Each structure stands twice: as structure tokens, then as C-alpha cells.
Coordinates of C-alpha atoms and ligand atoms in Angstrom, one line a residue:
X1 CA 105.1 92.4 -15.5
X2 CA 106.1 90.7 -19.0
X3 CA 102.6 90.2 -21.1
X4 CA 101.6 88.6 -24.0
X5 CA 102.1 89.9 -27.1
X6 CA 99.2 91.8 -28.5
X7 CA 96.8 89.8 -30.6
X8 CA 98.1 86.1 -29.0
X9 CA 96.6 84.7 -26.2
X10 CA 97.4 82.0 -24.0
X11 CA 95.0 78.8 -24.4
X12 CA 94.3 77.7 -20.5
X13 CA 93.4 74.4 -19.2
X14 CA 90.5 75.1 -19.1
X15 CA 88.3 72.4 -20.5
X16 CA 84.2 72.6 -22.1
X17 CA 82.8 69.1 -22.3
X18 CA 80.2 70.2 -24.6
X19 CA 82.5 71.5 -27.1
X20 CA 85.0 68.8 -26.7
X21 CA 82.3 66.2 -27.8
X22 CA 81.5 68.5 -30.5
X23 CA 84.8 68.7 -31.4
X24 CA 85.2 65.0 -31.6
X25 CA 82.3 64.8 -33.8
X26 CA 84.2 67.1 -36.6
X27 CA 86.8 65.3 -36.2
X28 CA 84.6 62.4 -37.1
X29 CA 83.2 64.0 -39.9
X30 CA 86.5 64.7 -41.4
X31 CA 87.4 61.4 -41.4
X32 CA 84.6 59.7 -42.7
X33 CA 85.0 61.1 -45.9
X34 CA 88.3 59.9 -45.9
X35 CA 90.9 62.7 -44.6
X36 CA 94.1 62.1 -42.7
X37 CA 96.0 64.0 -40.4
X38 CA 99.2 66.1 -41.6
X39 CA 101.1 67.8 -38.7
X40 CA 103.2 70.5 -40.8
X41 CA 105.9 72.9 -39.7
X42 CA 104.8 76.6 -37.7
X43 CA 107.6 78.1 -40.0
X44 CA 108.7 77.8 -43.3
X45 CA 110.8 79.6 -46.2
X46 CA 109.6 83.0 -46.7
X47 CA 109.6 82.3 -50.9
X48 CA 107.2 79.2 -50.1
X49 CA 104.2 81.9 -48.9
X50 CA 105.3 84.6 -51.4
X51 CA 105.4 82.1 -54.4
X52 CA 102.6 80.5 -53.1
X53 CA 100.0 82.8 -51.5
X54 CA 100.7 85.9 -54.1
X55 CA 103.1 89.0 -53.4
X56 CA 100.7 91.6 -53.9
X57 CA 98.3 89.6 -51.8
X58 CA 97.5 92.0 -48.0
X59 CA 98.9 88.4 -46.2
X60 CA 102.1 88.3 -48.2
X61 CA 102.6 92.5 -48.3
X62 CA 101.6 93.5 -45.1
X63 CA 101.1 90.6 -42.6
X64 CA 103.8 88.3 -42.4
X65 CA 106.0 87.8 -39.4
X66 CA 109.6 87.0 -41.1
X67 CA 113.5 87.2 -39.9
X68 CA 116.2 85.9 -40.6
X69 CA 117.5 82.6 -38.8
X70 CA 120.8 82.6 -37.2
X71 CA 121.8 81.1 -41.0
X72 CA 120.8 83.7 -42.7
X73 CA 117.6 82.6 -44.2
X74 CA 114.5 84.0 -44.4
X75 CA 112.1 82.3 -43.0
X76 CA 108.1 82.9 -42.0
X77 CA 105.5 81.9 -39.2
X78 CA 102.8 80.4 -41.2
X79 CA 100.1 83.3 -42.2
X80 CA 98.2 79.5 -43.8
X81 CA 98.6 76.1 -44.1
X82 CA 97.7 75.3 -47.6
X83 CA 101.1 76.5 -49.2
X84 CA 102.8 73.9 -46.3
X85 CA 100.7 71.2 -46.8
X86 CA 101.3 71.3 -50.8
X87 CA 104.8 71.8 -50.1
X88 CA 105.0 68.4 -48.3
X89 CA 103.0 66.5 -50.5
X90 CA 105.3 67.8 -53.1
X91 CA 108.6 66.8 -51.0
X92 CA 107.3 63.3 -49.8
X93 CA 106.0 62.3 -53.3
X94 CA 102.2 62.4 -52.3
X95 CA 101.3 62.5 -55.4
X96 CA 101.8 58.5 -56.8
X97 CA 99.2 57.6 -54.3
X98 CA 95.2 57.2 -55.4
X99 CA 93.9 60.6 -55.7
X100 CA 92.4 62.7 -54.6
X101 CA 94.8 62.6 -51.5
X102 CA 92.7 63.7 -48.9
X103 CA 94.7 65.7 -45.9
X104 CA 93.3 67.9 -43.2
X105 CA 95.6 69.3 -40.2
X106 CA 95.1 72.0 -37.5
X107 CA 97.2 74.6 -35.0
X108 CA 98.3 78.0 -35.1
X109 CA 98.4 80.2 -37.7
X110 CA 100.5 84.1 -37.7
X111 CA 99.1 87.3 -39.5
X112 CA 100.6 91.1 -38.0
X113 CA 96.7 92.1 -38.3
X114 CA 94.8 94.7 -36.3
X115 CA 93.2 92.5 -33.5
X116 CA 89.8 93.0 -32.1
X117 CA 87.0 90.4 -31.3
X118 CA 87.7 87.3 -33.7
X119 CA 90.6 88.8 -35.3
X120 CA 94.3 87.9 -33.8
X121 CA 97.8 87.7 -34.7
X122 CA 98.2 84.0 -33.5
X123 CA 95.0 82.4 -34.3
X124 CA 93.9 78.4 -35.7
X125 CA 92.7 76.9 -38.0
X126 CA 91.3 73.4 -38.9
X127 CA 92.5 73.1 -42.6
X128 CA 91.8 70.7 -45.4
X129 CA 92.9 70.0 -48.5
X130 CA 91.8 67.4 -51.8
X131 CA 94.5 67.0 -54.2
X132 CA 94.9 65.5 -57.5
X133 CA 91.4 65.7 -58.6
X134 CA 90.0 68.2 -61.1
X135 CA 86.4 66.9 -60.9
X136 CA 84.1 69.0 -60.2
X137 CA 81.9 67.0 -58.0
X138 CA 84.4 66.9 -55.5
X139 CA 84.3 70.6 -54.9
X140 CA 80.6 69.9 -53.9
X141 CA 82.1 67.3 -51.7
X142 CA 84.5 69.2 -49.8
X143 CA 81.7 71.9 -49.0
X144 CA 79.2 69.0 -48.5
X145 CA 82.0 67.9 -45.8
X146 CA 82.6 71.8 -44.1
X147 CA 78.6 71.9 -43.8
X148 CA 78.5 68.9 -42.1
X149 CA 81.3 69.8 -39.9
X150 CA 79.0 72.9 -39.1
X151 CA 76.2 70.8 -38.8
X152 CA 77.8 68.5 -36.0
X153 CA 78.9 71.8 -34.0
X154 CA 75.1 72.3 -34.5
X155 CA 75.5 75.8 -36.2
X156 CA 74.4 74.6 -39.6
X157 CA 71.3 77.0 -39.2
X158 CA 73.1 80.4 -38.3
X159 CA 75.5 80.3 -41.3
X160 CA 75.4 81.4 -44.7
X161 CA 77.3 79.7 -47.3
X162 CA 77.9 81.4 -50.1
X163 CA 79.7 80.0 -53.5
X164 CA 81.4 81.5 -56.5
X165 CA 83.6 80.9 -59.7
X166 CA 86.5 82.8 -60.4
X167 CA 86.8 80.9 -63.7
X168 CA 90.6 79.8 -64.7
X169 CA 93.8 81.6 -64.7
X170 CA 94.0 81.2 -68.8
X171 CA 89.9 83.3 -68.7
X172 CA 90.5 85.9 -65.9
X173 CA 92.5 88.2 -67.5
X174 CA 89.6 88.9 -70.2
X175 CA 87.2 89.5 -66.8
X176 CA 90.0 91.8 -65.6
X177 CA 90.3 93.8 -68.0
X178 CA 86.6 94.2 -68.5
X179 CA 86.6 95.2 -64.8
X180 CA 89.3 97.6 -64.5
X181 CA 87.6 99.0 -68.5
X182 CA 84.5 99.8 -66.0
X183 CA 86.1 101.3 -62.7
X184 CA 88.4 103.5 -64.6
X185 CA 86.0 106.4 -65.2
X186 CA 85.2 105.8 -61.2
X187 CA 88.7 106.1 -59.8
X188 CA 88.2 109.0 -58.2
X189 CA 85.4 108.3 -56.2
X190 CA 87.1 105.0 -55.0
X191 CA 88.7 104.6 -51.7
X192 CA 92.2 105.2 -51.7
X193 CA 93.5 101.5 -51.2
X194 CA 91.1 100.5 -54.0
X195 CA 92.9 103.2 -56.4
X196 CA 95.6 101.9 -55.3
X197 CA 94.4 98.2 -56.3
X198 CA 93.2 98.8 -59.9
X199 CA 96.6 99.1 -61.0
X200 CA 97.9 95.9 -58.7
X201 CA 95.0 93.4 -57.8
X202 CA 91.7 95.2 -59.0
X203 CA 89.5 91.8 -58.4
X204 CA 90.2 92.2 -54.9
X205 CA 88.5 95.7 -55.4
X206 CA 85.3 93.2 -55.3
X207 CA 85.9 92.5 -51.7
X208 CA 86.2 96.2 -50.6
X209 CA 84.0 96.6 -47.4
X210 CA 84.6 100.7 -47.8
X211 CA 80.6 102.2 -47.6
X212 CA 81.4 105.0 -50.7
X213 CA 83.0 101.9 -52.9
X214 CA 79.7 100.0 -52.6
X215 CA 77.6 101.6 -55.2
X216 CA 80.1 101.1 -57.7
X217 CA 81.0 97.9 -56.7
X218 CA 77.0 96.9 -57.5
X219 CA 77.4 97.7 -61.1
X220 CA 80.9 96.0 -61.8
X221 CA 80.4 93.3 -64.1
X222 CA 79.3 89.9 -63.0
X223 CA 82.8 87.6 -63.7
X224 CA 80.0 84.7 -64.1
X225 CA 79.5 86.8 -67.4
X226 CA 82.8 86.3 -68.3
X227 CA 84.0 82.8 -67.5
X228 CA 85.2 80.1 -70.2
X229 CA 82.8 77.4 -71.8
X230 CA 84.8 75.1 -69.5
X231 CA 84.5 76.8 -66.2
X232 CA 81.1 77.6 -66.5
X233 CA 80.3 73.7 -67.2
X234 CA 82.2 73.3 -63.9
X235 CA 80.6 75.7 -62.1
X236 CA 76.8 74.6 -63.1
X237 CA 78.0 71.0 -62.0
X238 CA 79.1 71.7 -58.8
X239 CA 75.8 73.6 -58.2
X240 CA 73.9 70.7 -59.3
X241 CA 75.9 68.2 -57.0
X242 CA 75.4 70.6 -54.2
X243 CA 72.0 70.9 -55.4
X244 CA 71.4 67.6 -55.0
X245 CA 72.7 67.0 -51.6
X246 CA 70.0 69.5 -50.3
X247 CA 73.0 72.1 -49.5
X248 CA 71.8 75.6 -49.3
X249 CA 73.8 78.3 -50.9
X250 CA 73.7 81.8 -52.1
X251 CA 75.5 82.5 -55.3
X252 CA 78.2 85.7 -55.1
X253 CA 79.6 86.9 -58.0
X254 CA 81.6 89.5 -55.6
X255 CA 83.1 86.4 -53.6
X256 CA 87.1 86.4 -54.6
X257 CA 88.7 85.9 -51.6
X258 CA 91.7 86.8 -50.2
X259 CA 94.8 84.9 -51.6
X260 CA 95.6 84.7 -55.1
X261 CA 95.7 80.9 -55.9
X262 CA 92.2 80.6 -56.2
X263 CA 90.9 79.5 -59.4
X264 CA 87.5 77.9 -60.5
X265 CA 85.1 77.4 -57.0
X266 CA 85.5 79.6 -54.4
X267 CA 83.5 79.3 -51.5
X268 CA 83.3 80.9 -47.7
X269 CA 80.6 80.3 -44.5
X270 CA 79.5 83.7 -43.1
X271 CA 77.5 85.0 -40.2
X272 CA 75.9 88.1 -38.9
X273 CA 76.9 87.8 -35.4
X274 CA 80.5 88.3 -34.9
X275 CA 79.9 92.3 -36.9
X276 CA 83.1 92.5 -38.9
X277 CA 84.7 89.7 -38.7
X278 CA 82.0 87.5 -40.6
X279 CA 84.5 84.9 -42.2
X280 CA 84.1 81.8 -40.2
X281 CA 85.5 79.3 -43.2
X282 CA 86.5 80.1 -46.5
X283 CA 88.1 78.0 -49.4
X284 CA 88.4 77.1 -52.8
X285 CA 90.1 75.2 -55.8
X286 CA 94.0 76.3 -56.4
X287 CA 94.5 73.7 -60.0
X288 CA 98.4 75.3 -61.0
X289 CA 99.5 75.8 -57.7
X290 CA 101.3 73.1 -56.7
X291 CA 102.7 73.5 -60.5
X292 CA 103.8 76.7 -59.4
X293 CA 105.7 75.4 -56.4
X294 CA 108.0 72.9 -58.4
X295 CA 106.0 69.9 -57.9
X296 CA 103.5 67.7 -60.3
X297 CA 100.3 69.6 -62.2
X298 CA 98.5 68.2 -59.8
X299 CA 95.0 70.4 -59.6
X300 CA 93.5 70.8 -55.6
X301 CA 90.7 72.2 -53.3
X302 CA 90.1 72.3 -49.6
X303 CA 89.0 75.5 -47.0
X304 CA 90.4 76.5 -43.0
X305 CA 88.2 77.1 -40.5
X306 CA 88.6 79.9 -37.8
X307 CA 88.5 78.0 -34.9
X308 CA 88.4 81.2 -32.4
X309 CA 85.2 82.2 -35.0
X310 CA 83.4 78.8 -34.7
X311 CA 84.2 79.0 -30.5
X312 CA 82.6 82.5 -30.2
X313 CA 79.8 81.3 -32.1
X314 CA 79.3 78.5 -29.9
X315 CA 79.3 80.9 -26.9
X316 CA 78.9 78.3 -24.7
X317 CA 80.7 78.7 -20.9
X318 CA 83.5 76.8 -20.2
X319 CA 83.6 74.4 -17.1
X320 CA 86.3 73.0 -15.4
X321 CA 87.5 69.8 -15.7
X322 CA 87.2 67.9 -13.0
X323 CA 88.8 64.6 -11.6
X324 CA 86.4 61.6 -11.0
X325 CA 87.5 61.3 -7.4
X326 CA 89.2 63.2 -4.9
X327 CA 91.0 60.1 -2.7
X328 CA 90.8 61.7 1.0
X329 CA 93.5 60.1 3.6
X330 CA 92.9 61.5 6.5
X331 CA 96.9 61.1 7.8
X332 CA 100.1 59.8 6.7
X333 CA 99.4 56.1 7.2
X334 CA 96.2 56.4 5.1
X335 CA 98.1 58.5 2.4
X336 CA 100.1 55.5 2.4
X337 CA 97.3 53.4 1.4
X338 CA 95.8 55.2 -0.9
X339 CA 98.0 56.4 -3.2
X340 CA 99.1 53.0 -5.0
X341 CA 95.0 53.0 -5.4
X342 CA 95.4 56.7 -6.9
X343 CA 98.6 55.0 -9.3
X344 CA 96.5 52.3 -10.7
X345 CA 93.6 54.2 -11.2
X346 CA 95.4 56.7 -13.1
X347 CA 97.2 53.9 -15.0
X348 CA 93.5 53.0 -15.9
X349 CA 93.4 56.5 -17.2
X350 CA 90.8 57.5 -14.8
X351 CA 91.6 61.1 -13.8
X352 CA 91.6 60.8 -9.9
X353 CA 93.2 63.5 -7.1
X354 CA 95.0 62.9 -4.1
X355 CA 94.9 65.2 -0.9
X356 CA 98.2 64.9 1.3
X357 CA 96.4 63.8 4.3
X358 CA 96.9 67.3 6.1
X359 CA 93.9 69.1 6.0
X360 CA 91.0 68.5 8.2
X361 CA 87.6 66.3 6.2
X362 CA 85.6 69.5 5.6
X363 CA 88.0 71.4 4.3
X364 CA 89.1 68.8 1.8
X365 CA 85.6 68.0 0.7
X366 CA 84.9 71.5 0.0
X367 CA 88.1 71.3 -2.5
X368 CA 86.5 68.3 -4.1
X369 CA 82.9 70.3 -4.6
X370 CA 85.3 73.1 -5.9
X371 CA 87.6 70.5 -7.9
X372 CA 84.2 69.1 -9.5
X373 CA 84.9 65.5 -8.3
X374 CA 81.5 63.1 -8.4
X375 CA 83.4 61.2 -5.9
X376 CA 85.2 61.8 -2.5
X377 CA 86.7 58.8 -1.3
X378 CA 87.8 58.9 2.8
X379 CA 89.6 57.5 4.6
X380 CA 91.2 57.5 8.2
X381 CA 92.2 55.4 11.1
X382 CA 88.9 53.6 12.2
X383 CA 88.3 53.0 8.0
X384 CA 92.5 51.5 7.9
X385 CA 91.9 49.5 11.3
X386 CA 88.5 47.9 8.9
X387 CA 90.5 47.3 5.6
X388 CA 87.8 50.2 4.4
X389 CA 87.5 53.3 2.8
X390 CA 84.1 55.5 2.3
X391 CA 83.1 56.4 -1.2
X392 CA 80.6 59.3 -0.9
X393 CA 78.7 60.8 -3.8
X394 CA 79.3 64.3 -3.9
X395 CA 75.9 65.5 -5.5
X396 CA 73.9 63.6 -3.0
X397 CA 76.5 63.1 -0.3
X398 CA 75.6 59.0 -0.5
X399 CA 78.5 57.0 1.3
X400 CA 78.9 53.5 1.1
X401 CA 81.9 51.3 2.1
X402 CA 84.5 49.6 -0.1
X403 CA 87.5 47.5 1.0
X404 CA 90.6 48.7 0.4
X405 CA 91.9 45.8 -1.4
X406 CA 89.5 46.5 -4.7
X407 CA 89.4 50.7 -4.1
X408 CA 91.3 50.7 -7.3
X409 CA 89.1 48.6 -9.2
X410 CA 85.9 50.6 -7.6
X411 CA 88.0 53.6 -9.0
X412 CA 88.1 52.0 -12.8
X413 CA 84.9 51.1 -12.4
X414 CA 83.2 55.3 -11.4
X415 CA 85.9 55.8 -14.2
X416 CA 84.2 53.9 -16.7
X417 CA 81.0 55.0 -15.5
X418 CA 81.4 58.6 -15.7
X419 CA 83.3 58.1 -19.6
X420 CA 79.8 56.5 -20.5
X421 CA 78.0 59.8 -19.1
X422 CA 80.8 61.9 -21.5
X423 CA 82.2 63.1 -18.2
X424 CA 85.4 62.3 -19.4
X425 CA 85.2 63.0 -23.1
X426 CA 87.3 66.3 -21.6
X427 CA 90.3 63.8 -20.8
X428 CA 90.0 62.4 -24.2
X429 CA 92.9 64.1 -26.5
X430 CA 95.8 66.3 -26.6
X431 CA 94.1 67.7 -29.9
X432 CA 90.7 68.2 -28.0
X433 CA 92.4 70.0 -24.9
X434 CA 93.8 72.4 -27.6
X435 CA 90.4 73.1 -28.8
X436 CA 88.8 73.4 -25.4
X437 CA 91.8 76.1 -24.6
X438 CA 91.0 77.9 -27.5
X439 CA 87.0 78.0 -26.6
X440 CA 87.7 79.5 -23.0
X441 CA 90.9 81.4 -24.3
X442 CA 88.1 83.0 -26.8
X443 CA 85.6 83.9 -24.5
X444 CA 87.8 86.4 -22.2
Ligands
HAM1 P1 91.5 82.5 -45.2 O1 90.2 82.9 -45.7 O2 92.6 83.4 -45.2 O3 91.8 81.2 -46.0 O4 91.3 82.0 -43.7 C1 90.3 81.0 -43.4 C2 89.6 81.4 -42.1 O5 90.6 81.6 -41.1 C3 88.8 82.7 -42.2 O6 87.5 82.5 -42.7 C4 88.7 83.1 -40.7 O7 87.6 82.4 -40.1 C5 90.0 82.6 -40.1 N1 91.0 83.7 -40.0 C6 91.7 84.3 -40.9 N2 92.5 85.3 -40.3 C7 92.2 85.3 -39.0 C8 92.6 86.1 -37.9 N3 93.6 87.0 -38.0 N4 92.1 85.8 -36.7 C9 91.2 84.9 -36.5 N5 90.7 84.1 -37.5 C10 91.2 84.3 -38.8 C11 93.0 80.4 -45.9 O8 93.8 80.6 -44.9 C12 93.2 79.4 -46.9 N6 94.5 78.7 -46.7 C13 92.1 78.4 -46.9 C14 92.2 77.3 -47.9 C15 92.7 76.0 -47.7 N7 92.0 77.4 -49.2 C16 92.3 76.2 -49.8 N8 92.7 75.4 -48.8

């Protein structure tokens, strides 16, 4: 038998009403403060990510999946979507429109890392991304905007956000130095892929999860200590904005994240309960990178979220999703009947089944119980030779009759009904069946 590849999963059809109207709420939130949806490509040029993401970043050194098209080129599955997303805005000329340009998009992302629980090598992210704006108070906005995306999910109060400043590219160096000044006389009693980083990326040394690197990691110097005039006056005002907008936060000198086009605010959401893997968001401000990739000096912030993270958090089970009816003929001539009623309803978009007319009454009503319909609807000879057909509750086995001239209309009508309960929030996106895959896809 052919399997998946390790570390990807397939995303079932499987649906979670809960988290479906959760999701539509963050999808709400995004777009009140003003974002718009950017669909981008799943593979690029291998130089955008290593120009863009850092070469002696672990993503760019380690974890890409890259080959060679059938052309020749090099190309990548995207390990992230920021370096995409500015590459676009760069190629369609984003940047003579008011700014910021807000842009948020989501789907799968590729890193070759070692998977265990809420770590893959296919894996998604909702991303988002201000750009053309150096102020600082939206930095505070964009984390404002990932709380409250938090807060809708209703996890608000089992994270931890936690916010730094990794002051500019022109100040870093002088912090740098100070640091790798302070670990030399330690090297030894480093790990050895921290040795290995104070010659090639020693902030990252910060980040080090190693037990025996921790005490030494305590007494590094604070980069707070060492930042410019400038990004310390940023920094203070983003704290006051957030501050101000009742946003708790931990400050973390230590926070440097991952990719090296960070500059200024950095910021990631943490928790305690998925052990290791304790990144559930994480983001910051990248002013010179779209520079950097050919385009306008054009400064920018935004953060991903780890979808599979947020769905394990949620922990919630998934249920299936179920039609509103299961239309019952008992026979061929009722078939007949009711499937132009089963057409029109679906036209309606009202999710209805329709049984064959083969099978005997019980056994098709114990595939509606099974299917989740709230409705069976029956009908046979004696209900044809009336113009009828039974509608029967399926919680409370209720029946009443309706003619079979308005059975589609009765259908629109339990349609509309059960949309008002949320029933059908499950049937209401392509993008929110994605997410409900990945929720039951992430609790196997
Ligand atoms: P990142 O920290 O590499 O940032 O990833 C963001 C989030 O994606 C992480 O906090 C984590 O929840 C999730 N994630 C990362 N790797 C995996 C994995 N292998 N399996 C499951 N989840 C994972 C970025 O990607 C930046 N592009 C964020 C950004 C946007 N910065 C500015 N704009």
C-alpha cells in the first residue's frame, strides 16, 4: 500500500461546526481592520527564499524542499509566505496604492523538519502582512489584530504573548559583537550547534532550547541595552499603544526568531500545552526587505499563524457534516418524484441526500440518523397516489405531511432554518472546509 509521505497528512471531509464558525469569526477579524486576501504560488524561485529568508537561516540551510524543474530552474515549495507575498506586491506595483497595504492569505506551507505532534513537513498557516508603513503604532496594531484573532477562537486566555526589539540592521551589529565579546570565553561549554553559531548567526544562540546553554544564555547581554536612540523610541511606543489597548505582554529580550529579516518588533504567541512545540504565531517588522528583493524601500510587518497549533489547542471533536434531509423514495416512481425536489433544493444550496429507492424504510432511516440529517423525508405509493410526502423530524421522530408540489420549497425553507441555528455554517466556504480538514486532520 502507497502512504503518505511522512510529516503530510491528508485533510478529510470531515467538518467541526464549532470551529468553522470560529473560523469565520477570524476571518472577520482580519478583515475589519482592513486586510485582503492574496492567494500566492505553493512554489517559487529558490533565490526568492534564500535572498529573502537568510542563507544561514535552519529554513533556508536545512529545510527546504527544492529541484530542479524540467527547465532547469531551481525552484522551492514555500517553507513561508512572507517572501511571496512581498515578491508580488513588488511584481504587481502594490506599492502606489494608500499604505499601509494590508494583505493576509492562507494554505500550505513545506519545511523537511523532524515531525512529531504540531510539527509537519506540510503544514498552514494564516499569514498577514502591513506594508509601506514604518509607524510604530501599527506594529501595536497588527498584534492588537492577532490577539483578537485569538480572542474570537476564544483562546485569548491560554496564550502568552510575548514582544521584543531587535533594533535596526544599521545598530545590530554593535549588539553582536557585544554578544559574541561575552560567549567567547563560554564556547566550550556551549552546545555544539551553538559553537557552531557564534561564528555564523550567534543571535540565534538566544533562541537555543539546549538545558547546559541556558545558564549562559541568562547572563548574555540584554540587546534592549544596546539598541539605537531611534529604535528604542519605537519600541517604548509600541508598548505604550499596546499599553493602551489593554494588550497583555511579557517583554523578551531573548525573543529573535527564526528568519533573518526581522528588524525592529518582533513578536510570537506561546503556550504551555503543546510541550515543545510552543510557537502558535510569531511575527515581526522586516523594513529593507522588500529593498532587498529588487522592489521599493518600502518598510513592512505582519506574523503566520500555525493553523494545526491553534486546531490542537482548540481540541474540540470533529462531527460530521451532515445533510439537512435525507429525501426517502420508497421505489422507482417515487425516486422519480423526488429528485427534481432534491435538484432545486440543492440549487437553493440546501445540502439534501437522496436514497435510490432500493432499500427497505428502516434501513434508510437508520442511514439518515447515521448521515446526521434533521430531516427524513418519505415517500411511497399511498404518499404518490395523495400528491404527499412525510417530513419526519429525526430527533423526535415528528411527521407531518407536505404536498409534493411545494417539497422543494418546504426543503429551502428546513434549509434556511437550520442556516439560522449555524447548522450549516459547515457548508459555508471552500476556505472553511480547508480549516475544518485541518482540525480533524490534527487530531488523529
Ligand atoms: P515562523 O515563526 O517560521 O514565521 O512560523 C509561524 C508559525 O507557523 C509558527 O509560530 C508555528 O505556529 C507555525 N509553524 C512553523 N513551522 C511549523 C511546522 N513545521 N509545523 C507546524 N507548524 C509550524 C514565519 O513563517 C514568518 N513568515 C511569519 C511572518 C509573516 N513574519 C512576518 N510576516
Amino acid at each position: 500500500m502507497i502512504k503518505a509521505v511522512r510529516g503530510v497528512r491528508d485533510i478529510l471531509p470531515v467538518g467541526d461546526t464549532a470551529l468553522a464558525a470560529r473560523r469565520g469569526a477570524a476571518r472577520r477579524v482580519f478583515e475589519a481592520y482592513g486586510y485582503r486576501e492574496i492567494r500566492v504560488p505553493l512554489f517559487e524561485r529558490t533565490e526568492l527564499f534564500a535572498r529573502g529568508i537568510g542563507d544561514e537561516t535552519d529554513i533556508v540551510k536545512k529545510e527546504m524542499y527544492t529541484f530542479e524543474d524540467r527547465g532547469g530552474d531551481s525552484l522551492t515549495l514555500r517553507p513561508e509566505a512572507t517572501a511571496c507575498v512581498l515578491r508580488a506586491y513588488i511584481e504587481h506595483g502594490f506599492q502606489v496604492e494608500p499604505k499601509p497595504v494590508r494583505l493576509y492569505t492562507m494554505g500550505p506551507m513545506f519545511r523537511y523538519e523532524r515531525p512529531q505532534a504540531g510539527r509537519y513537513r506540510q503544514f498552514h498557516q494564516a499569514n498577514v502582512e502591513a506594508l509601506g508603513e514604518t509607524h510604530p503604532a501599527l506594529d501595536a496594531e497588527v498584534i492588537a489584530m492577532l490577539m483578537d484573532f485569538f480572542g474570537a477562537l476564544g483562546l485569548a486566555d491560554r496564550l502568552e504573548l510575548r514582544v521584543n526589539s531587535i533594533g535596526d540592521a544599521g545598530t545590530r551589529p554593535v549588539y553582536v559583537s557585544r554578544l559574541v565579546e561575552y560567549l567567547g570565553p563560554h564556547r566550550s561549554e556551549l552546545c555544539g550547534e551553538c559553537q557552531a553559531r557564534i561564528d555564523r548567526n550567534p543571535l540565534r544562540i538566544l533562541d537555543c532550547k539546549t538545558p547546559g546553554c541556558q545558564p549562559i544564555i541568562e547572563k548574555a547581554p540584554s540587546i534592549l541595552d544596546s539598541l539605537s536612540p531611534e529604535a528604542t523610541e519605537h519600541f517604548d511606543s509600541v508598548r505604550r499603544s499596546l499599553d493602551a489597548m489593554g494588550i497583555d505582554y511579557a517583554v523578551d529580550p531573548r525573543l529573535v526568531r527564526g528568519l533573518d529579516y526581522y528588524v525592529r518588533t518582533t513578536f510570537e504567541v506561546l503556550t504551555t500545552e503543546l510541550g515543545s512545540q510552543n510557537a502558535v504565531a510569531g511575527g515581526g517588522r522586516y523594513d529593507g526587505l522588500i529593498a532587498q528583493l529588487d522592489g521599493p524601500a518600502d518598510p513592512g510587518i505582519g506574523f503566520a499563524i500555525g493553523l494545526e497549533r491553534v486546531v490542537l489547542l482548540l481540541g474540540e471533536e470533529a462531527r460530521a457534516a451532515g445533510p439537512v434531509a435525507l429525501l426517502i423514495p420508497l421505489g422507482e416512481a417515487a425516486l422519480q418524484r423526488l429528485m427534481p425536489a432534491a435538484r432545486r433544493a440543492r440549487q437553493g444550496g440546501v445540502p439534501v441526500e437522496l436514497a435510490y429507492g432500493i432499500r427497505k424504510l428502516p434501513r434508510e432511516l437508520e442511514r439518515a440518523n447515521r448521515l446526521g440529517a434533521a430531516w427524513a423525508v418519505i415517500a411511497g405509493d399511498n404518499e404518490l397516489a395523495r400528491g404527499e410526502a412525510v417530513v419526519r423530524e429525526m430527533s423526535s421522530g415528528a411527521q407531518r405531511h407536505v404536498p409534493l408540489e411545494t417539497l422543494a420549497e418546504e426543503l429551502l425553507r428546513l434549509g434556511a432554518r437550520g442556516r439560522s441555528r449555524g447548522t450549516l455554517e459547515r457548508h459555508a466556504s471552500v476556505s472553511d472546509a480547508y480549516l475544518r480538514g485541518v482540525a480533524t486532520e490534527s487530531r488523529r
